[in-house]
Amino acid sequence: MLQVLYYIMITVFALLLILEIIKKRPFKELVCVAVVLVTFALRALHIK
Amino acid sequence: MREEILVAVVMFLILIGGSIATKNDKKWSVLFLFLASVAGSLAAGMGIRLREIVEGPFGFLDSMLCVCAASVFVAALAQSGVFELLFSKICGIKNSVLKAFAMLLFIALPSALTGFAGSSVMTTGKIFAESVSDRRKGAAIVGVGAFIGVLLPPNCIPAMIASNGAGSVLPTPYTGFYLPLLVLAVPAFIAFALIQRKGLSEPAAKDFEKNTSTLISLVALCLVCLATFLDGVFASVLYLGGNTLVFFVGTIVVLVACKGRKTMAVLSDGIMKAVGPMALVFALGSFIEVSSMTGIRGIYSYWILPHNTTAVMLVLMAASLVIGYFLSVPIPAFLITYAVFPIGWLANTVIVTGCSTAIALVALLTMNGGVFKSVTDGLGDEFKLGRKESLKAVWPVALLVLAMGIIMVVFGDSLSFLIR
């Protein structure tokens, strides 16, 4: 259940990151989204 | 020189260099915190330790999930028009003292729910600021109101950061902070409402066309506030699933009431507002973890052993305030997790809350403007405040919060009845 939640979050953040790249937002904002995305992705992979 | 000190010097130099080069831009701090973590790992001769670098942020994951859910909820409320409805009702209050209190609570509410100041600035702060004639006074009220909101429960990012430091080996969960945060913020809230009574009660009554969806959203807001209160105060006897779930359900109710209008825009807006503070906290987690891995925390423990724990906390709080004024949040946040660290497994949330005031105060007033810079960025240049003006507006609140913080640190054990 928790893993499903994390994967939903990952999908949302990945979509947002793509959207932000398309919008040509500043690099620092893209870094923020990427940091959050990577954290959730690695946490999801850690759940056994 | 001991290796641990050399590693610490490398990490701090990168952070200080980054802060100076980017003029304390919080979003750039994320990158420099990660760079400092990687550099610390390399300087210690451990290579790039990906495990520790990503494990640190995990300690903050649950609390940040709650911040993210709250931000989306606030974005949904803003879209539903419930803040305009509340504002029109508050403007209709005849008694000026009551109106000032209600208005300040209105401004602080989004920040109280999400835990970061930007949330209030862009929603309720904007509504308030546009209705006052003196723009500078409006900016001061919005800035301080948002700051008080950050301190109010249920979510408070400075307290979340501090609670992580109290965990010693494992991060301490962000629970039991509701009443300590309330006690911390209420004196400043009352004082500021009375000092700025005239400005807060200035907006004149105006009509607002309410509809069913706005009323349902208002009910959802009230129920969410009630649920977070029950979760905060009666957590030991009543479990409602946690605040993340409460905010999630609240968002769905508001979106359904608004017939799914602009759902994607609400989601994107809410998450993007929260992503900056979330990323900063995650990067800080990485920095803290690498500092533990490379032995900095070990040598720190050795140094503080002969000293009184409370004295160590107060000294680090003072250091945080001074450093934070010049270099913004990252270093003070790191120092506060180390200030809280000596109480380790005996973590008393009242003491942790007291220590966290140093991070909150740093976010309020730094050399580059602190929270008032967020107000100018969000509302426009006409709301720009000079350093003297912002200090004049802030000092009573800052002093009260600092005094309450020190009282909580010194008398934390006697105040442990506040922990629920």
Short mmCIF file of C-alpha atoms in Angstrom, two decimals:
data_model
loop_
_atom_site.label_atom_id
_atom_site.label_comp_id
_atom_site.label_asym_id
_atom_site.label_seq_id
_atom_site.Cartn_x
_atom_site.Cartn_y
_atom_site.Cartn_z
CA MET A 1 0.00 0.00 0.00
CA LEU A 2 2.77 2.37 1.05
CA GLN A 3 4.76 1.44 -2.04
CA VAL A 4 1.75 2.30 -4.25
CA LEU A 5 1.58 5.72 -2.58
CA TYR A 6 5.29 6.31 -3.19
CA TYR A 7 4.99 5.27 -6.85
CA ILE A 8 2.05 7.67 -7.28
CA MET A 9 4.20 10.44 -5.81
CA ILE A 10 7.09 9.48 -8.10
CA THR A 11 4.82 9.61 -11.17
CA VAL A 12 3.45 13.02 -10.17
CA PHE A 13 6.91 14.47 -9.54
CA ALA A 14 8.30 12.96 -12.76
CA LEU A 15 5.46 14.55 -14.75
CA LEU A 16 6.04 17.85 -13.00
CA LEU A 17 9.75 17.70 -13.76
CA ILE A 18 9.05 17.09 -17.45
CA LEU A 19 6.53 19.94 -17.43
CA GLU A 20 9.01 22.27 -15.74
CA ILE A 21 11.71 21.36 -18.29
CA ILE A 22 9.30 22.08 -21.15
CA LYS A 23 8.43 25.42 -19.51
CA LYS A 24 12.19 26.17 -19.36
CA ARG A 25 12.05 26.98 -15.64
CA PRO A 26 15.27 28.03 -13.85
CA PHE A 27 17.82 25.30 -13.18
CA LYS A 28 17.59 25.72 -9.38
CA GLU A 29 13.84 24.93 -9.48
CA LEU A 30 14.46 21.84 -11.60
CA VAL A 31 17.06 20.72 -9.04
CA CYS A 32 14.47 21.05 -6.24
CA VAL A 33 11.94 18.89 -8.11
CA ALA A 34 14.65 16.36 -9.01
CA VAL A 35 15.82 16.09 -5.38
CA VAL A 36 12.31 15.32 -4.17
CA LEU A 37 11.73 12.87 -7.04
CA VAL A 38 14.98 10.98 -6.40
CA THR A 39 14.28 10.78 -2.65
CA PHE A 40 10.84 9.28 -3.18
CA ALA A 41 12.14 6.92 -5.88
CA LEU A 42 14.95 5.58 -3.68
CA ARG A 43 12.61 5.25 -0.70
CA ALA A 44 10.16 3.23 -2.81
CA LEU A 45 13.01 0.93 -3.86
CA HIS A 46 14.01 0.45 -0.20
CA ILE A 47 10.59 -0.88 0.88
CA LYS A 48 10.67 -4.62 1.17
CA MET B 1 44.43 18.73 12.56
CA ARG B 2 42.00 15.89 13.18
CA GLU B 3 40.52 14.39 10.05
CA GLU B 4 36.94 15.03 11.24
CA ILE B 5 37.63 18.74 11.61
CA LEU B 6 39.13 18.88 8.13
CA VAL B 7 36.03 17.18 6.69
CA ALA B 8 33.79 19.64 8.55
CA VAL B 9 35.84 22.59 7.24
CA VAL B 10 35.48 21.33 3.64
CA MET B 11 31.72 20.87 4.02
CA PHE B 12 31.16 24.26 5.63
CA LEU B 13 33.40 26.10 3.19
CA ILE B 14 31.36 24.79 0.26
CA LEU B 15 28.15 25.82 1.99
CA ILE B 16 29.45 29.27 2.93
CA GLY B 17 30.88 29.80 -0.58
CA GLY B 18 27.54 28.76 -2.09
CA SER B 19 25.57 31.07 0.21
CA ILE B 20 27.77 34.03 -0.66
CA ALA B 21 27.84 33.30 -4.41
CA THR B 22 24.06 32.90 -4.65
CA LYS B 23 23.19 35.65 -2.15
CA ASN B 24 21.50 33.16 0.20
CA ASP B 25 19.02 31.95 -2.41
CA LYS B 26 17.23 29.05 -0.69
CA LYS B 27 16.71 27.10 -3.92
CA TRP B 28 20.43 27.18 -4.71
CA SER B 29 21.15 26.06 -1.13
CA VAL B 30 19.70 22.65 -2.06
CA LEU B 31 22.42 22.10 -4.65
CA PHE B 32 25.21 23.35 -2.37
CA LEU B 33 24.05 21.17 0.54
CA PHE B 34 24.30 18.13 -1.72
CA LEU B 35 27.66 19.22 -3.11
CA ALA B 36 28.93 19.71 0.46
CA SER B 37 27.68 16.21 1.37
CA VAL B 38 29.47 14.64 -1.59
CA ALA B 39 32.63 16.68 -0.87
CA GLY B 40 32.55 15.64 2.81
CA SER B 41 32.26 12.01 1.82
CA LEU B 42 35.20 12.38 -0.61
CA ALA B 43 37.32 14.35 1.87
CA ALA B 44 36.88 11.57 4.42
CA GLY B 45 38.32 9.14 1.89
CA MET B 46 35.08 7.19 1.65
CA GLY B 47 34.34 7.90 -2.01
CA ILE B 48 30.84 8.99 -3.00
CA ARG B 49 28.75 7.15 -0.39
CA LEU B 50 25.41 7.15 -2.18
CA ARG B 51 23.76 5.11 0.59
CA GLU B 52 24.37 7.73 3.29
CA ILE B 53 23.74 10.64 0.94
CA VAL B 54 20.24 9.36 0.15
CA GLU B 55 19.53 7.82 3.55
CA GLY B 56 19.63 11.19 5.32
CA PRO B 57 16.61 12.58 3.46
CA PHE B 58 14.60 9.44 4.31
CA GLY B 59 14.43 10.65 7.93
CA PHE B 60 12.35 13.59 6.79
CA LEU B 61 10.22 11.72 4.26
CA ASP B 62 7.06 11.22 6.35
CA SER B 63 6.94 14.79 7.65
CA MET B 64 7.60 16.19 4.17
CA LEU B 65 4.84 14.04 2.72
CA CYS B 66 2.50 15.74 5.20
CA VAL B 67 3.81 19.19 4.16
CA CYS B 68 3.22 18.32 0.50
CA ALA B 69 -0.32 17.05 1.20
CA ALA B 70 -1.09 20.21 3.21
CA SER B 71 0.22 22.42 0.40
CA VAL B 72 -2.03 20.71 -2.16
CA PHE B 73 -4.97 21.10 0.26
CA VAL B 74 -4.24 24.83 0.63
CA ALA B 75 -4.00 25.16 -3.18
CA ALA B 76 -7.38 23.43 -3.51
CA LEU B 77 -8.89 25.78 -0.91
CA ALA B 78 -7.45 28.81 -2.68
CA GLN B 79 -8.95 27.66 -5.97
CA SER B 80 -12.36 27.03 -4.37
CA GLY B 81 -12.63 30.66 -3.20
CA VAL B 82 -12.94 29.76 0.47
CA PHE B 83 -10.26 32.27 1.51
CA GLU B 84 -12.18 35.13 -0.16
CA LEU B 85 -15.32 33.99 1.67
CA LEU B 86 -13.49 33.91 5.02
CA PHE B 87 -11.95 37.31 4.31
CA SER B 88 -15.32 38.90 3.56
CA LYS B 89 -16.77 37.45 6.79
CA ILE B 90 -13.82 38.72 8.86
CA CYS B 91 -14.09 42.18 7.27
CA GLY B 92 -17.66 42.32 8.51
CA ILE B 93 -16.66 41.99 12.19
CA LYS B 94 -17.47 45.22 14.05
CA ASN B 95 -15.20 44.84 17.10
CA SER B 96 -11.69 45.96 16.02
CA VAL B 97 -9.79 43.74 18.51
CA LEU B 98 -11.73 40.65 17.50
CA LYS B 99 -11.31 41.57 13.84
CA ALA B 100 -7.53 41.96 14.29
CA PHE B 101 -7.25 38.52 15.90
CA ALA B 102 -9.42 36.90 13.24
CA MET B 103 -7.49 38.63 10.43
CA LEU B 104 -4.11 37.54 11.80
CA LEU B 105 -5.36 33.97 12.14
CA PHE B 106 -6.65 34.19 8.56
CA ILE B 107 -3.22 35.31 7.30
CA ALA B 108 -1.38 32.69 9.35
CA LEU B 109 -3.70 29.76 8.56
CA PRO B 110 -2.11 28.43 5.31
CA SER B 111 1.39 28.58 6.85
CA ALA B 112 0.13 26.82 9.97
CA LEU B 113 -1.25 24.00 7.82
CA THR B 114 1.77 23.66 5.52
CA GLY B 115 4.66 24.71 7.77
CA PHE B 116 6.29 27.21 5.37
CA ALA B 117 5.75 30.96 5.02
CA GLY B 118 5.35 31.11 1.22
CA SER B 119 2.01 29.37 1.52
CA SER B 120 0.41 32.27 3.41
CA VAL B 121 2.10 34.98 1.35
CA MET B 122 0.64 33.73 -1.94
CA THR B 123 -2.90 33.05 -0.68
CA THR B 124 -4.37 34.84 2.33
CA GLY B 125 -1.49 37.33 2.48
CA LYS B 126 -2.18 38.42 -1.08
CA ILE B 127 -5.91 38.89 -0.38
CA PHE B 128 -5.13 40.99 2.71
CA ALA B 129 -2.32 43.04 1.15
CA GLU B 130 -4.46 44.06 -1.82
CA SER B 131 -7.11 45.53 0.48
CA VAL B 132 -4.89 47.84 2.57
CA SER B 133 -3.91 51.35 1.54
CA ASP B 134 -0.43 51.40 3.11
CA ARG B 135 1.43 48.77 1.07
CA ARG B 136 4.53 48.72 3.30
CA LYS B 137 2.49 48.22 6.44
CA GLY B 138 0.58 45.48 4.60
CA ALA B 139 3.87 43.78 3.68
CA ALA B 140 5.05 43.87 7.32
CA ILE B 141 1.78 42.37 8.54
CA VAL B 142 1.79 39.64 5.89
CA GLY B 143 5.44 38.75 6.57
CA VAL B 144 5.08 38.52 10.33
CA GLY B 145 1.66 36.82 10.02
CA ALA B 146 3.17 34.15 7.76
CA PHE B 147 6.04 33.69 10.24
CA ILE B 148 3.61 33.23 13.14
CA GLY B 149 1.74 30.74 10.96
CA VAL B 150 4.95 28.72 10.49
CA LEU B 151 5.23 28.42 14.27
CA LEU B 152 1.61 27.43 14.75
CA PRO B 153 0.66 23.73 14.66
CA PRO B 154 0.03 21.26 13.04
CA ASN B 155 3.01 21.57 10.65
CA CYS B 156 6.18 23.49 11.45
CA ILE B 157 9.22 22.81 9.26
CA PRO B 158 11.77 24.22 11.77
CA ALA B 159 10.43 21.82 14.43
CA MET B 160 10.52 18.95 11.92
CA ILE B 161 14.20 19.69 11.22
CA ALA B 162 15.02 19.90 14.93
CA SER B 163 13.13 16.69 15.73
CA ASN B 164 15.36 14.83 13.28
CA GLY B 165 18.42 15.81 15.31
CA ALA B 166 16.93 14.45 18.52
CA GLY B 167 16.90 10.94 17.16
CA SER B 168 20.57 10.18 17.74
CA VAL B 169 20.88 7.16 15.45
CA LEU B 170 17.35 6.95 14.10
CA PRO B 171 15.24 10.03 13.28
CA THR B 172 12.57 10.93 15.81
CA PRO B 173 9.06 11.18 14.35
CA TYR B 174 7.38 14.54 14.25
CA THR B 175 4.77 13.79 16.91
CA GLY B 176 3.79 15.46 20.17
CA PHE B 177 4.55 18.97 18.93
CA TYR B 178 1.00 20.37 18.80
CA LEU B 179 0.72 21.90 22.26
CA PRO B 180 4.40 22.96 22.56
CA LEU B 181 4.09 24.82 19.23
CA LEU B 182 0.81 26.40 20.32
CA VAL B 183 2.38 27.61 23.57
CA LEU B 184 5.36 28.94 21.64
CA ALA B 185 3.34 30.89 19.07
CA VAL B 186 0.34 32.19 21.03
CA PRO B 187 2.12 35.00 22.99
CA ALA B 188 3.61 36.37 19.74
CA PHE B 189 0.23 36.00 18.03
CA ILE B 190 -1.58 37.98 20.76
CA ALA B 191 1.11 40.65 20.96
CA PHE B 192 1.27 41.21 17.20
CA ALA B 193 -2.53 41.31 16.84
CA LEU B 194 -2.72 44.00 19.54
CA ILE B 195 0.26 46.01 18.23
CA GLN B 196 -1.03 45.97 14.62
CA ARG B 197 -4.71 46.20 15.59
CA LYS B 198 -5.30 49.26 13.41
CA GLY B 199 -3.65 47.80 10.31
CA LEU B 200 -5.21 44.37 10.71
CA SER B 201 -8.72 45.77 11.13
CA GLU B 202 -8.39 48.25 8.23
CA PRO B 203 -9.91 46.24 5.35
CA ALA B 204 -13.52 47.31 4.88
CA ALA B 205 -16.40 44.87 4.54
CA LYS B 206 -17.15 43.75 1.01
CA ASP B 207 -19.64 41.39 -0.53
CA PHE B 208 -18.62 37.98 -1.74
CA GLU B 209 -20.81 35.81 -3.86
CA LYS B 210 -20.80 32.45 -2.13
CA ASN B 211 -21.91 29.22 -3.70
CA THR B 212 -22.40 25.61 -2.59
CA SER B 213 -18.87 24.50 -3.49
CA THR B 214 -17.30 27.30 -1.41
CA LEU B 215 -19.45 26.40 1.58
CA ILE B 216 -18.55 22.70 1.28
CA SER B 217 -14.88 23.71 1.05
CA LEU B 218 -15.28 25.80 4.21
CA VAL B 219 -16.77 22.82 6.03
CA ALA B 220 -13.87 20.67 4.77
CA LEU B 221 -11.38 23.25 6.11
CA CYS B 222 -13.09 23.28 9.53
CA LEU B 223 -13.13 19.47 9.68
CA VAL B 224 -9.46 19.24 8.66
CA CYS B 225 -8.51 21.76 11.37
CA LEU B 226 -10.54 19.76 13.90
CA ALA B 227 -8.95 16.48 12.80
CA THR B 228 -5.42 17.90 13.07
CA PHE B 229 -6.28 19.24 16.54
CA LEU B 230 -7.58 15.82 17.65
CA ASP B 231 -4.51 14.16 16.15
CA GLY B 232 -2.22 16.62 17.92
CA VAL B 233 -3.85 16.67 21.34
CA PHE B 234 -5.50 13.26 21.70
CA ALA B 235 -3.06 11.18 19.66
CA SER B 236 -2.52 8.76 22.54
CA VAL B 237 -6.20 7.79 22.68
CA LEU B 238 -7.48 8.55 19.18
CA TYR B 239 -5.85 7.76 15.83
CA LEU B 240 -7.39 9.25 12.70
CA GLY B 241 -4.79 7.93 10.27
CA GLY B 242 -2.35 10.81 10.51
CA ASN B 243 -2.38 14.33 9.10
CA THR B 244 -1.20 13.29 5.63
CA LEU B 245 -4.36 11.23 5.16
CA VAL B 246 -6.50 14.00 6.65
CA PHE B 247 -5.13 16.56 4.16
CA PHE B 248 -5.47 14.07 1.31
CA VAL B 249 -9.15 13.40 2.10
CA GLY B 250 -9.74 17.15 2.58
CA THR B 251 -8.28 17.84 -0.88
CA ILE B 252 -10.50 15.22 -2.51
CA VAL B 253 -13.61 16.68 -0.81
CA VAL B 254 -12.75 20.21 -1.98
CA LEU B 255 -11.96 19.05 -5.53
CA VAL B 256 -15.20 17.04 -5.74
CA ALA B 257 -17.17 20.02 -4.36
CA CYS B 258 -15.63 22.17 -7.10
CA LYS B 259 -16.64 19.47 -9.65
CA GLY B 260 -12.99 18.73 -10.46
CA ARG B 261 -12.35 22.19 -11.93
CA LYS B 262 -8.64 22.78 -12.57
CA THR B 263 -7.63 19.61 -10.69
CA MET B 264 -4.27 19.37 -12.46
CA ALA B 265 -3.57 23.06 -11.88
CA VAL B 266 -4.34 22.66 -8.15
CA LEU B 267 -2.06 19.62 -7.85
CA SER B 268 0.76 21.26 -9.75
CA ASP B 269 0.41 24.58 -7.88
CA GLY B 270 0.33 22.94 -4.44
CA ILE B 271 3.28 20.65 -5.09
CA MET B 272 5.42 23.31 -6.75
CA LYS B 273 4.94 25.66 -3.78
CA ALA B 274 6.06 22.91 -1.39
CA VAL B 275 8.88 21.55 -3.51
CA GLY B 276 11.41 24.24 -2.51
CA PRO B 277 11.12 23.75 1.28
CA MET B 278 10.90 19.95 0.81
CA ALA B 279 14.06 19.80 -1.30
CA LEU B 280 15.92 22.02 1.19
CA VAL B 281 14.99 19.74 4.09
CA PHE B 282 15.94 16.60 2.12
CA ALA B 283 19.32 18.09 1.19
CA LEU B 284 19.85 19.05 4.82
CA GLY B 285 19.11 15.44 5.79
CA SER B 286 21.87 14.32 3.46
CA PHE B 287 24.30 16.86 4.95
CA ILE B 288 23.50 15.72 8.51
CA GLU B 289 23.87 12.04 7.60
CA VAL B 290 27.27 12.56 5.96
CA SER B 291 28.42 14.58 8.99
CA SER B 292 27.52 11.60 11.20
CA MET B 293 29.16 9.11 8.84
CA THR B 294 32.45 10.99 8.69
CA GLY B 295 32.77 11.26 12.48
CA ILE B 296 31.90 14.96 12.92
CA ARG B 297 29.04 14.04 15.23
CA GLY B 298 31.34 11.73 17.17
CA ILE B 299 33.93 14.40 17.86
CA TYR B 300 31.13 16.84 18.71
CA SER B 301 29.77 14.38 21.31
CA TYR B 302 33.27 14.11 22.78
CA TRP B 303 33.55 17.90 23.03
CA ILE B 304 30.19 18.50 24.70
CA LEU B 305 30.44 15.66 27.23
CA PRO B 306 31.91 17.80 30.05
CA HIS B 307 29.36 20.60 29.57
CA ASN B 308 25.79 21.15 30.69
CA THR B 309 23.31 20.04 27.98
CA THR B 310 21.10 23.14 28.32
CA ALA B 311 24.12 25.42 28.03
CA VAL B 312 25.22 23.62 24.85
CA MET B 313 21.75 24.10 23.36
CA LEU B 314 21.62 27.80 24.22
CA VAL B 315 25.10 28.43 22.82
CA LEU B 316 24.23 26.68 19.55
CA MET B 317 20.95 28.61 19.35
CA ALA B 318 22.86 31.88 19.73
CA ALA B 319 25.43 30.77 17.13
CA SER B 320 22.60 29.83 14.75
CA LEU B 321 21.02 33.27 15.06
CA VAL B 322 24.26 35.10 14.37
CA ILE B 323 25.39 32.84 11.50
CA GLY B 324 21.86 32.66 10.10
CA TYR B 325 21.58 36.44 9.83
CA PHE B 326 24.49 36.45 7.38
CA LEU B 327 24.21 33.04 5.71
CA SER B 328 20.49 32.16 5.88
CA VAL B 329 18.98 28.83 6.91
CA PRO B 330 21.23 25.82 6.01
CA ILE B 331 24.02 26.17 8.60
CA PRO B 332 21.68 27.18 11.49
CA ALA B 333 19.39 24.25 10.66
CA PHE B 334 22.40 21.92 10.83
CA LEU B 335 23.55 23.48 14.13
CA ILE B 336 20.10 23.11 15.68
CA THR B 337 19.97 19.40 14.91
CA TYR B 338 23.30 19.22 16.75
CA ALA B 339 21.90 21.36 19.58
CA VAL B 340 19.06 18.90 20.06
CA PHE B 341 21.30 15.85 19.65
CA PRO B 342 22.54 15.73 23.32
CA ILE B 343 19.04 14.88 24.56
CA GLY B 344 19.09 11.92 22.15
CA TRP B 345 16.70 9.13 23.03
CA LEU B 346 15.25 11.14 25.90
CA ALA B 347 13.95 13.62 23.30
CA ASN B 348 11.60 16.02 25.02
CA THR B 349 9.53 17.70 22.32
CA VAL B 350 9.16 20.87 24.42
CA ILE B 351 12.95 21.33 24.40
CA VAL B 352 13.12 20.43 20.70
CA THR B 353 10.42 23.04 19.97
CA GLY B 354 12.36 25.62 21.97
CA CYS B 355 15.54 24.94 19.98
CA SER B 356 13.67 25.10 16.68
CA THR B 357 12.81 28.78 17.31
CA ALA B 358 16.37 29.64 16.25
CA ILE B 359 15.78 28.19 12.75
CA ALA B 360 12.39 29.91 12.53
CA LEU B 361 13.86 33.27 13.54
CA VAL B 362 16.63 32.91 10.97
CA ALA B 363 14.01 32.32 8.29
CA LEU B 364 12.19 35.44 9.49
CA LEU B 365 15.04 37.90 9.29
CA THR B 366 18.26 37.48 7.38
CA MET B 367 20.56 39.98 5.75
CA ASN B 368 18.84 39.51 2.38
CA GLY B 369 15.35 40.07 3.80
CA GLY B 370 14.22 36.63 5.03
CA VAL B 371 10.47 36.20 4.91
CA PHE B 372 10.02 39.78 3.66
CA LYS B 373 11.91 38.88 0.50
CA SER B 374 9.29 36.16 -0.10
CA VAL B 375 6.61 38.82 0.37
CA THR B 376 8.26 41.11 -2.21
CA ASP B 377 8.83 38.20 -4.62
CA GLY B 378 5.23 37.05 -4.26
CA LEU B 379 3.35 40.33 -4.13
CA GLY B 380 5.51 42.75 -6.13
CA ASP B 381 8.04 45.56 -5.61
CA GLU B 382 5.49 47.95 -4.11
CA PHE B 383 5.51 45.66 -1.04
CA LYS B 384 9.27 45.95 -0.59
CA LEU B 385 10.43 46.76 2.94
CA GLY B 386 13.76 48.28 3.98
CA ARG B 387 15.85 46.56 6.66
CA LYS B 388 14.95 49.20 9.28
CA GLU B 389 11.24 48.96 8.52
CA SER B 390 11.24 45.17 8.69
CA LEU B 391 13.22 45.20 11.96
CA LYS B 392 10.75 47.70 13.42
CA ALA B 393 7.82 45.45 12.54
CA VAL B 394 9.50 42.26 13.65
CA TRP B 395 11.35 42.94 16.90
CA PRO B 396 8.50 42.51 19.45
CA VAL B 397 7.43 39.22 17.86
CA ALA B 398 11.01 37.98 17.43
CA LEU B 399 11.89 38.79 21.04
CA LEU B 400 8.76 37.09 22.37
CA VAL B 401 9.36 33.96 20.29
CA LEU B 402 13.01 33.85 21.33
CA ALA B 403 12.08 34.31 25.00
CA MET B 404 9.51 31.51 24.77
CA GLY B 405 12.08 29.33 23.01
CA ILE B 406 14.66 29.88 25.77
CA ILE B 407 12.04 29.21 28.47
CA MET B 408 11.13 25.94 26.72
CA VAL B 409 14.77 24.86 26.50
CA VAL B 410 15.56 25.73 30.12
CA PHE B 411 12.32 24.52 31.71
CA GLY B 412 11.52 21.81 29.15
CA ASP B 413 11.42 19.00 31.69
CA SER B 414 8.94 20.86 33.89
CA LEU B 415 6.79 21.61 30.84
CA SER B 416 6.68 17.99 29.69
CA PHE B 417 2.94 17.85 30.53
CA LEU B 418 2.46 19.61 27.15
CA ILE B 419 3.56 16.48 25.32
CA ARG B 420 0.55 14.44 24.18
#
